[in-house]
Amino acid sequence: MRTARERVRQLVESTPFQRSIIALIVLNAVILGLETYPAVMSAAGGALQVVNGVIIGVFVVEIALRMFAHGWAFFRNGWNWFDLFVVVVALIPAGGEAGVLRVLRLLRVLRLLSAVRSMRLVVAALGASIPGFASIGGLLVMITYVFAVASTTLFSQQNPTYFGDLWLSSVSLFRLMFGDGWPDFVAPMAADAAWVWGFFVVYTVVASLVVLNLLIAVVVEAMDRMKVEELDEALDEGKALDERILDELLALRAQVARLEERTSRGDAS
């Protein structure tokens, strides 16, 4: 049983097997996209459904092999739960009225996140960056609030449509942060007072460039941390493998010693 499980584990973790699954995920994504074209469905809908069914069957077999290979350890990994959920949803028949189930089939495309190591690393890094995002989000809210109060105080009389109160000023500044609104309200106001350009340029630089760079720095730091953790896990697995090999060598050495002892006793008698 253990030997069979080890062989299956080597199979599902092998590079050709994983690349084949990735290729099937991509092919399935292409099929889901082609199904949105009525002309394609009328011409080759039956063939696409057959190929889609075969791919789903392969996914079911793959999940079953992974569950057999890893045992209960399969359920300790969040990505495995995600793959299992996607496959179960794919097995639910989606009729013409089951719009939600038809949309949920698109989750099969997201299996690339669990199949491709680099994508898993990015998603894990984004998750690890959430505390940093919260801090930077608080900083952005504080900066926007300060400039919104200042904008309302300075421009409410000149342009009440965009800066008549705190809410309108906040919405206008939010648009400016993404590069929108300059010809709508900044340029007309700057025609009367040129210093208006400087006010909003300072806000855009602080809110967009500085905060964006902080977000990038947080994500990069999280990715570096995830890489270090993966390296540590790989080293631990290597140590465990070395210890297992050493134990097997010691056991083999003990067996050889016992055989030599029996042989010497037979020769003596």
Coordinates of N, CA and C in Angstrom, one line a residue, residues 55-261:
I55 N -12.1 16.5 -20.2 CA -11.2 17.3 -19.4 C -11.7 17.2 -17.9
I56 N -13.0 17.3 -17.7 CA -13.5 17.2 -16.3 C -13.2 15.8 -15.7
G57 N -13.4 14.8 -16.6 CA -13.0 13.5 -16.1 C -11.6 13.3 -15.7
V58 N -10.7 14.0 -16.5 CA -9.3 14.0 -16.1 C -9.0 14.7 -14.8
F59 N -9.7 15.8 -14.6 CA -9.6 16.6 -13.3 C -10.1 15.7 -12.2
V60 N -11.1 15.0 -12.3 CA -11.6 14.1 -11.2 C -10.6 13.0 -10.9
V61 N -10.0 12.4 -11.9 CA -9.0 11.4 -11.7 C -7.8 12.0 -11.0
E62 N -7.4 13.2 -11.5 CA -6.2 13.9 -10.9 C -6.5 14.1 -9.4
I63 N -7.6 14.7 -9.0 CA -7.9 14.9 -7.6 C -8.0 13.6 -6.8
A64 N -8.5 12.6 -7.4 CA -8.6 11.3 -6.7 C -7.2 10.7 -6.5
L65 N -6.3 10.9 -7.4 CA -4.9 10.4 -7.3 C -4.2 11.2 -6.2
R66 N -4.4 12.5 -6.2 CA -3.7 13.4 -5.2 C -4.2 13.0 -3.8
M67 N -5.5 12.8 -3.7 CA -6.0 12.4 -2.4 C -5.5 11.1 -1.9
F68 N -5.3 10.1 -2.8 CA -4.8 8.8 -2.5 C -3.3 9.0 -2.1
A69 N -2.6 9.8 -2.9 CA -1.1 9.9 -2.7 C -0.8 10.6 -1.4
H70 N -1.6 11.6 -1.0 CA -1.2 12.4 0.2 C -2.0 12.0 1.4
G71 N -3.1 11.3 1.2 CA -3.9 10.9 2.4 C -4.6 12.1 3.0
W72 N -4.6 12.0 4.4 CA -5.3 13.1 5.1 C -4.5 14.4 5.0
A73 N -3.2 14.3 4.6 CA -2.4 15.6 4.4 C -3.0 16.4 3.3
F74 N -3.7 15.8 2.4 CA -4.3 16.5 1.3 C -5.2 17.7 1.7
F75 N -5.9 17.5 2.9 CA -6.8 18.4 3.3 C -6.2 19.5 4.2
R76 N -4.9 19.4 4.4 CA -4.2 20.5 5.2 C -3.8 21.6 4.3
N77 N -3.9 21.5 3.0 CA -3.5 22.6 2.1 C -4.7 23.3 1.6
G78 N -4.7 24.6 1.7 CA -5.8 25.4 1.2 C -6.0 25.3 -0.3
W79 N -4.9 25.2 -1.0 CA -5.0 25.1 -2.5 C -5.7 23.8 -2.9
N80 N -5.5 22.7 -2.1 CA -6.2 21.4 -2.4 C -7.7 21.6 -2.2
W81 N -8.1 22.3 -1.2 CA -9.5 22.5 -0.9 C -10.1 23.3 -2.1
F82 N -9.4 24.3 -2.6 CA -9.8 25.1 -3.7 C -10.0 24.2 -5.0
D83 N -9.0 23.3 -5.3 CA -9.1 22.4 -6.4 C -10.3 21.5 -6.3
L84 N -10.5 21.0 -5.1 CA -11.6 20.0 -4.8 C -12.9 20.7 -5.1
F85 N -13.0 21.9 -4.6 CA -14.3 22.7 -4.7 C -14.6 22.9 -6.2
V86 N -13.6 23.3 -7.0 CA -13.7 23.6 -8.4 C -14.2 22.3 -9.1
V87 N -13.6 21.2 -8.8 CA -13.9 20.0 -9.5 C -15.4 19.5 -9.1
V88 N -15.7 19.7 -7.9 CA -17.1 19.3 -7.4 C -18.1 20.2 -8.2
V89 N -17.8 21.5 -8.3 CA -18.7 22.4 -9.0 C -18.8 22.0 -10.5
A90 N -17.7 21.6 -11.0 CA -17.7 21.2 -12.4 C -18.6 19.9 -12.7
L91 N -18.8 19.1 -11.6 CA -19.6 17.9 -11.8 C -21.1 18.2 -11.6
I92 N -21.5 19.3 -11.1 CA -22.9 19.7 -11.0 C -23.4 20.1 -12.3
P93 N -24.5 19.4 -12.8 CA -25.0 19.8 -14.1 C -25.6 21.1 -14.1
A94 N -25.3 22.0 -15.1 CA -25.8 23.3 -15.2 C -26.7 23.4 -16.4
G95 N -28.0 23.5 -16.2 CA -29.0 23.6 -17.3 C -29.1 25.0 -17.8
G96 N -30.0 25.3 -18.6 CA -30.2 26.6 -19.2 C -30.5 27.6 -18.2
E97 N -31.3 27.2 -17.1 CA -31.7 28.2 -16.1 C -30.7 28.3 -15.0
A98 N -29.8 27.5 -14.9 CA -28.8 27.5 -13.7 C -27.7 28.4 -14.1
G99 N -28.0 29.7 -14.1 CA -27.0 30.7 -14.5 C -25.8 30.8 -13.6
V100 N -26.1 30.7 -12.3 CA -25.0 30.8 -11.3 C -24.0 29.6 -11.5
L101 N -24.6 28.4 -11.7 CA -23.7 27.3 -11.8 C -22.9 27.4 -13.1
R102 N -23.5 28.0 -14.2 CA -22.8 28.1 -15.4 C -21.6 29.1 -15.2
V103 N -21.8 30.2 -14.4 CA -20.8 31.1 -14.1 C -19.7 30.5 -13.3
L104 N -20.1 29.7 -12.3 CA -19.1 29.0 -11.4 C -18.2 28.1 -12.2
R105 N -18.6 27.7 -13.4 CA -17.7 26.8 -14.2 C -16.4 27.6 -14.5
L106 N -16.5 28.9 -14.5 CA -15.3 29.7 -14.9 C -14.2 29.5 -13.8
L107 N -14.6 29.0 -12.6 CA -13.6 28.8 -11.6 C -12.5 27.8 -12.0
R108 N -12.8 27.0 -13.0 CA -11.8 26.0 -13.5 C -10.6 26.8 -14.1
V109 N -10.8 28.0 -14.6 CA -9.7 28.7 -15.1 C -8.8 29.1 -14.0
L110 N -9.4 29.4 -12.8 CA -8.6 29.8 -11.7 C -7.7 28.7 -11.1
R111 N -7.9 27.5 -11.6 CA -7.1 26.4 -11.2 C -5.6 26.6 -11.6
L112 N -5.4 27.5 -12.5 CA -4.0 27.9 -12.9 C -3.3 28.5 -11.7
L113 N -4.0 29.1 -10.8 CA -3.4 29.7 -9.6 C -2.8 28.6 -8.7
S114 N -3.4 27.5 -8.6 CA -2.9 26.4 -7.8 C -1.9 25.5 -8.6
A115 N -2.0 25.5 -9.9 CA -1.2 24.6 -10.7 C 0.2 25.2 -11.0
V116 N 0.3 26.6 -11.1 CA 1.5 27.2 -11.4 C 2.1 27.8 -10.1
R117 N 3.3 27.4 -9.8 CA 4.0 27.8 -8.6 C 4.2 29.3 -8.5
S118 N 4.6 29.9 -9.5 CA 4.8 31.4 -9.5 C 3.5 32.1 -9.1
M119 N 2.4 31.7 -9.7 CA 1.1 32.3 -9.4 C 0.7 32.1 -7.9
R120 N 1.0 30.9 -7.4 CA 0.7 30.6 -6.0 C 1.5 31.5 -5.1
L121 N 2.7 31.8 -5.5 CA 3.6 32.7 -4.7 C 3.0 34.1 -4.7
V122 N 2.5 34.6 -5.9 CA 2.0 35.9 -6.0 C 0.7 36.0 -5.1
V123 N -0.2 35.1 -5.2 CA -1.4 35.1 -4.4 C -1.1 35.0 -2.9
A124 N -0.1 34.2 -2.5 CA 0.3 34.1 -1.1 C 0.9 35.4 -0.6
A125 N 1.7 36.1 -1.5 CA 2.3 37.3 -1.2 C 1.2 38.4 -1.0
L126 N 0.2 38.4 -1.9 CA -0.9 39.4 -1.7 C -1.6 39.2 -0.4
G127 N -1.9 37.9 -0.1 CA -2.5 37.7 1.2 C -1.7 38.1 2.4
A128 N -0.4 37.9 2.3 CA 0.5 38.3 3.4 C 0.7 39.8 3.5
S129 N 0.3 40.5 2.4 CA 0.5 41.9 2.3 C -0.7 42.7 2.9
I130 N -1.8 42.0 3.2 CA -3.0 42.6 3.7 C -2.8 43.6 4.9
P131 N -2.1 43.1 5.9 CA -1.8 44.1 7.0 C -1.1 45.4 6.5
G132 N -0.2 45.2 5.6 CA 0.5 46.4 5.1 C -0.4 47.3 4.3
F133 N -1.3 46.6 3.5 CA -2.3 47.3 2.7 C -3.2 48.2 3.6
A134 N -3.6 47.6 4.8 CA -4.5 48.3 5.7 C -3.8 49.6 6.2
S135 N -2.5 49.5 6.5 CA -1.8 50.6 7.0 C -1.7 51.7 5.9
I136 N -1.3 51.3 4.7 CA -1.2 52.2 3.6 C -2.6 52.8 3.3
G137 N -3.6 52.0 3.3 CA -4.9 52.5 3.1 C -5.3 53.6 4.1
G138 N -5.0 53.4 5.4 CA -5.2 54.4 6.4 C -4.4 55.7 6.1
L139 N -3.2 55.5 5.6 CA -2.4 56.7 5.3 C -3.1 57.4 4.1
L140 N -3.6 56.7 3.1 CA -4.2 57.3 2.0 C -5.5 58.0 2.4
V141 N -6.3 57.4 3.2 CA -7.5 58.1 3.7 C -7.1 59.4 4.5
M142 N -6.1 59.4 5.3 CA -5.7 60.5 6.0 C -5.3 61.7 5.1
I143 N -4.5 61.3 4.0 CA -4.0 62.3 3.1 C -5.2 62.9 2.3
T144 N -6.1 62.0 1.9 CA -7.2 62.5 1.1 C -8.1 63.4 2.0
Y145 N -8.3 63.0 3.2 CA -9.2 63.8 4.1 C -8.6 65.2 4.3
V146 N -7.3 65.3 4.5 CA -6.6 66.6 4.7 C -6.8 67.5 3.5
F147 N -6.6 66.9 2.3 CA -6.7 67.7 1.1 C -8.2 68.0 0.8
A148 N -9.1 67.1 1.1 CA -10.5 67.3 0.9 C -11.0 68.5 1.7
V149 N -10.6 68.5 3.0 CA -11.0 69.7 3.9 C -10.4 71.0 3.3
A150 N -9.1 70.9 2.9 CA -8.5 72.1 2.3 C -9.1 72.5 1.0
S151 N -9.5 71.5 0.2 CA -10.1 71.9 -1.1 C -11.5 72.5 -0.9
T152 N -12.3 71.9 0.1 CA -13.6 72.5 0.4 C -13.4 73.9 0.9
T153 N -12.5 74.2 1.7 CA -12.2 75.5 2.2 C -11.8 76.5 1.2
L154 N -11.0 76.1 0.2 CA -10.4 77.0 -0.8 C -11.3 77.1 -2.0
F155 N -12.0 76.1 -2.4 CA -12.6 76.1 -3.7 C -14.1 75.9 -3.7
S156 N -14.7 75.9 -2.5 CA -16.2 75.7 -2.5 C -16.9 76.9 -3.1
Q157 N -16.4 78.1 -3.0 CA -17.1 79.2 -3.6 C -16.8 79.3 -5.1
Q158 N -15.6 78.9 -5.5 CA -15.2 79.0 -6.9 C -15.8 77.9 -7.8
N159 N -15.9 76.7 -7.2 CA -16.4 75.5 -8.0 C -17.3 74.7 -7.0
P160 N -18.5 75.1 -6.7 CA -19.3 74.3 -5.7 C -19.8 72.9 -6.3
T161 N -19.7 72.8 -7.6 CA -20.2 71.5 -8.2 C -19.3 70.4 -7.8
Y162 N -18.0 70.6 -7.8 CA -17.0 69.6 -7.5 C -16.4 69.7 -6.1
F163 N -16.5 70.9 -5.4 CA -15.9 71.1 -4.1 C -16.8 71.8 -3.2
G164 N -18.2 71.6 -3.4 CA -19.1 72.3 -2.5 C -19.2 71.8 -1.1
D165 N -18.8 70.5 -0.8 CA -18.8 70.0 0.5 C -17.7 68.9 0.6
L166 N -17.5 68.3 1.8 CA -16.5 67.4 2.0 C -16.6 66.2 1.1
W167 N -17.8 65.7 0.9 CA -18.0 64.5 0.1 C -17.7 64.8 -1.4
L168 N -18.1 65.9 -1.9 CA -17.8 66.2 -3.3 C -16.3 66.4 -3.5
S169 N -15.7 67.0 -2.5 CA -14.2 67.2 -2.6 C -13.5 65.9 -2.6
S170 N -14.0 64.9 -1.8 CA -13.3 63.6 -1.7 C -13.5 62.9 -3.0
V171 N -14.7 62.9 -3.6 CA -14.9 62.2 -4.9 C -14.0 62.8 -5.9
S172 N -13.9 64.2 -6.0 CA -13.1 64.8 -7.0 C -11.6 64.5 -6.8
L173 N -11.1 64.4 -5.6 CA -9.7 64.1 -5.4 C -9.5 62.6 -5.7
F174 N -10.5 61.8 -5.5 CA -10.3 60.4 -5.8 C -10.2 60.2 -7.3
R175 N -10.9 61.0 -8.1 CA -10.8 61.0 -9.5 C -9.4 61.5 -10.0
L176 N -8.9 62.5 -9.3 CA -7.6 63.0 -9.7 C -6.5 62.0 -9.4
M177 N -6.7 61.2 -8.3 CA -5.7 60.2 -8.0 C -5.4 59.2 -9.1
F178 N -6.5 59.0 -9.9 CA -6.4 58.0 -11.0 C -6.2 58.8 -12.4
G179 N -5.9 60.0 -12.3 CA -5.6 60.8 -13.5 C -6.8 61.3 -14.2
D180 N -8.0 61.3 -13.6 CA -9.2 61.8 -14.2 C -9.6 63.1 -13.6
G181 N -10.3 64.0 -14.4 CA -10.8 65.2 -13.8 C -10.0 66.4 -14.1
W182 N -8.8 66.3 -14.6 CA -8.0 67.5 -14.8 C -8.6 68.5 -15.8
P183 N -9.1 68.0 -17.0 CA -9.8 69.0 -17.9 C -11.2 69.4 -17.4
D184 N -11.8 68.7 -16.5 CA -13.1 69.0 -16.1 C -13.2 70.1 -15.1
F185 N -12.3 70.1 -14.1 CA -12.4 71.1 -13.0 C -11.1 71.8 -12.7
V186 N -10.0 71.1 -12.9 CA -8.7 71.7 -12.5 C -8.3 72.8 -13.5
A187 N -8.4 72.4 -14.8 CA -8.0 73.4 -15.8 C -8.8 74.7 -15.8
P188 N -10.2 74.6 -15.7 CA -10.9 75.8 -15.6 C -10.6 76.7 -14.3
M189 N -10.4 76.0 -13.2 CA -10.0 76.7 -12.0 C -8.6 77.4 -12.1
A190 N -7.7 76.6 -12.7 CA -6.4 77.2 -12.9 C -6.3 78.3 -13.8
A191 N -7.3 78.5 -14.7 CA -7.3 79.6 -15.6 C -7.5 80.9 -14.8
D192 N -8.2 80.9 -13.7 CA -8.3 82.0 -12.8 C -7.2 82.2 -11.8
A193 N -6.6 81.1 -11.4 CA -5.5 81.2 -10.4 C -4.5 80.1 -10.7
A194 N -3.4 80.4 -11.2 CA -2.4 79.4 -11.6 C -1.9 78.5 -10.5
W195 N -1.9 79.0 -9.3 CA -1.4 78.2 -8.2 C -2.2 76.9 -7.9
V196 N -3.4 76.9 -8.5 CA -4.3 75.7 -8.3 C -3.6 74.5 -8.9
W197 N -2.8 74.7 -10.0 CA -2.1 73.6 -10.6 C -1.1 72.9 -9.5
G198 N -0.4 73.8 -8.8 CA 0.5 73.3 -7.8 C -0.2 72.5 -6.7
F199 N -1.3 73.0 -6.3 CA -2.0 72.4 -5.2 C -2.4 70.9 -5.6
F200 N -3.0 70.8 -6.7 CA -3.5 69.4 -7.1 C -2.3 68.6 -7.6
V201 N -1.3 69.1 -8.1 CA -0.1 68.3 -8.5 C 0.5 67.7 -7.3
V202 N 0.6 68.5 -6.2 CA 1.2 68.0 -4.9 C 0.3 66.8 -4.4
Y203 N -1.0 67.0 -4.5 CA -1.8 65.9 -4.0 C -1.7 64.7 -4.8
T204 N -1.6 64.8 -6.2 CA -1.5 63.7 -7.0 C -0.2 63.0 -6.8
V205 N 0.9 63.7 -6.6 CA 2.2 63.1 -6.4 C 2.2 62.3 -5.1
V206 N 1.7 62.9 -4.1 CA 1.7 62.3 -2.8 C 0.7 61.1 -2.8
A207 N -0.5 61.2 -3.3 CA -1.5 60.2 -3.2 C -1.2 59.0 -4.2
S208 N -0.7 59.4 -5.4 CA -0.6 58.3 -6.4 C 0.8 57.7 -6.4
L209 N 1.8 58.5 -6.5 CA 3.2 58.0 -6.7 C 3.7 57.4 -5.3
V210 N 3.6 58.2 -4.3 CA 4.2 57.7 -3.0 C 3.4 56.5 -2.5
V211 N 2.1 56.6 -2.5 CA 1.3 55.5 -2.0 C 1.5 54.3 -2.9
L212 N 1.5 54.5 -4.2 CA 1.7 53.3 -5.1 C 3.1 52.7 -4.8
N213 N 4.1 53.5 -4.7 CA 5.4 52.9 -4.4 C 5.4 52.1 -3.1
L214 N 4.7 52.6 -2.1 CA 4.6 51.9 -0.8 C 3.9 50.6 -1.0
L215 N 2.8 50.6 -1.8 CA 2.1 49.3 -2.0 C 3.0 48.3 -2.7
I216 N 3.8 48.8 -3.7 CA 4.7 47.9 -4.4 C 5.8 47.3 -3.4
A217 N 6.3 48.2 -2.6 CA 7.3 47.8 -1.6 C 6.8 46.7 -0.7
V218 N 5.5 46.9 -0.2 CA 4.9 45.9 0.7 C 4.8 44.6 0.0
V219 N 4.3 44.6 -1.3 CA 4.1 43.3 -2.0 C 5.5 42.6 -2.2
V220 N 6.5 43.4 -2.6 CA 7.8 42.8 -2.9 C 8.4 42.2 -1.6
E221 N 8.2 42.9 -0.5 CA 8.7 42.4 0.8 C 8.0 41.1 1.2
A222 N 6.7 41.1 0.9 CA 5.9 39.9 1.2 C 6.4 38.7 0.3
M223 N 6.6 39.0 -1.0 CA 7.1 37.9 -1.8 C 8.5 37.4 -1.4
D224 N 9.3 38.3 -1.0 CA 10.7 37.8 -0.5 C 10.5 37.0 0.7
R225 N 9.6 37.4 1.6 CA 9.4 36.6 2.8 C 8.8 35.2 2.4
M226 N 7.9 35.1 1.5 CA 7.3 33.8 1.1 C 8.4 33.0 0.4
K227 N 9.3 33.6 -0.4 CA 10.4 32.8 -1.0 C 11.3 32.2 0.1
V228 N 11.6 33.0 1.2 CA 12.4 32.5 2.3 C 11.7 31.3 3.0
E229 N 10.4 31.5 3.2 CA 9.7 30.4 3.9 C 9.6 29.1 3.0
E230 N 9.5 29.3 1.7 CA 9.5 28.1 0.8 C 10.9 27.4 0.8
L231 N 11.9 28.3 0.9 CA 13.3 27.7 0.9 C 13.5 26.9 2.2
D232 N 13.0 27.5 3.3 CA 13.1 26.8 4.6 C 12.4 25.5 4.6
E233 N 11.1 25.5 4.0 CA 10.4 24.2 3.9 C 11.1 23.2 3.0
A234 N 11.7 23.7 1.9 CA 12.5 22.7 1.1 C 13.7 22.2 1.8
L235 N 14.3 23.0 2.6 CA 15.5 22.5 3.4 C 15.0 21.5 4.4
D236 N 13.9 21.7 5.0 CA 13.3 20.8 6.0 C 13.0 19.5 5.4
E237 N 12.4 19.6 4.2 CA 12.0 18.3 3.5 C 13.3 17.6 3.1
G238 N 14.3 18.3 2.7 CA 15.6 17.7 2.3 C 16.2 17.0 3.5
K239 N 16.2 17.6 4.7 CA 16.7 17.0 5.9 C 15.9 15.8 6.2
A240 N 14.6 15.8 6.1 CA 13.8 14.6 6.4 C 14.1 13.5 5.5
L241 N 14.3 13.8 4.2 CA 14.7 12.8 3.2 C 16.1 12.2 3.6
D242 N 17.0 13.0 3.9 CA 18.3 12.5 4.3 C 18.3 11.6 5.5
E243 N 17.5 12.0 6.5 CA 17.3 11.2 7.7 C 16.7 9.8 7.3
R244 N 15.7 9.9 6.4 CA 15.0 8.6 6.0 C 16.0 7.7 5.3
I245 N 16.8 8.3 4.4 CA 17.8 7.5 3.7 C 18.8 6.9 4.7
L246 N 19.3 7.7 5.7 CA 20.2 7.3 6.7 C 19.7 6.1 7.5
D247 N 18.4 6.2 7.9 CA 17.8 5.2 8.6 C 17.7 3.9 7.8
E248 N 17.4 4.0 6.5 CA 17.3 2.8 5.7 C 18.7 2.2 5.5
L249 N 19.7 3.0 5.4 CA 21.1 2.5 5.3 C 21.5 1.8 6.5
L250 N 21.1 2.4 7.7 CA 21.5 1.7 8.9 C 20.8 0.4 9.1
A251 N 19.5 0.4 8.7 CA 18.7 -0.9 8.7 C 19.4 -1.9 7.8
L252 N 19.7 -1.5 6.6 CA 20.4 -2.4 5.6 C 21.7 -2.9 6.2
R253 N 22.4 -2.0 6.8 CA 23.7 -2.4 7.4 C 23.5 -3.4 8.5
A254 N 22.5 -3.3 9.3 CA 22.2 -4.2 10.3 C 21.8 -5.6 9.8
Q255 N 21.0 -5.6 8.7 CA 20.7 -6.8 8.0 C 21.9 -7.5 7.4
V256 N 22.8 -6.8 6.8 CA 24.0 -7.4 6.3 C 24.9 -7.9 7.4
A257 N 24.9 -7.2 8.5 CA 25.7 -7.7 9.7 C 25.1 -9.0 10.2
R258 N 23.8 -9.1 10.3 CA 23.2 -10.4 10.7 C 23.4 -11.5 9.7
L259 N 23.4 -11.2 8.4 CA 23.6 -12.2 7.5 C 25.1 -12.7 7.5
E260 N 26.0 -11.8 7.7 CA 27.4 -12.2 7.9 C 27.6 -13.0 9.1
E261 N 26.9 -12.7 10.2 CA 27.0 -13.5 11.4 C 26.5 -14.9 11.2

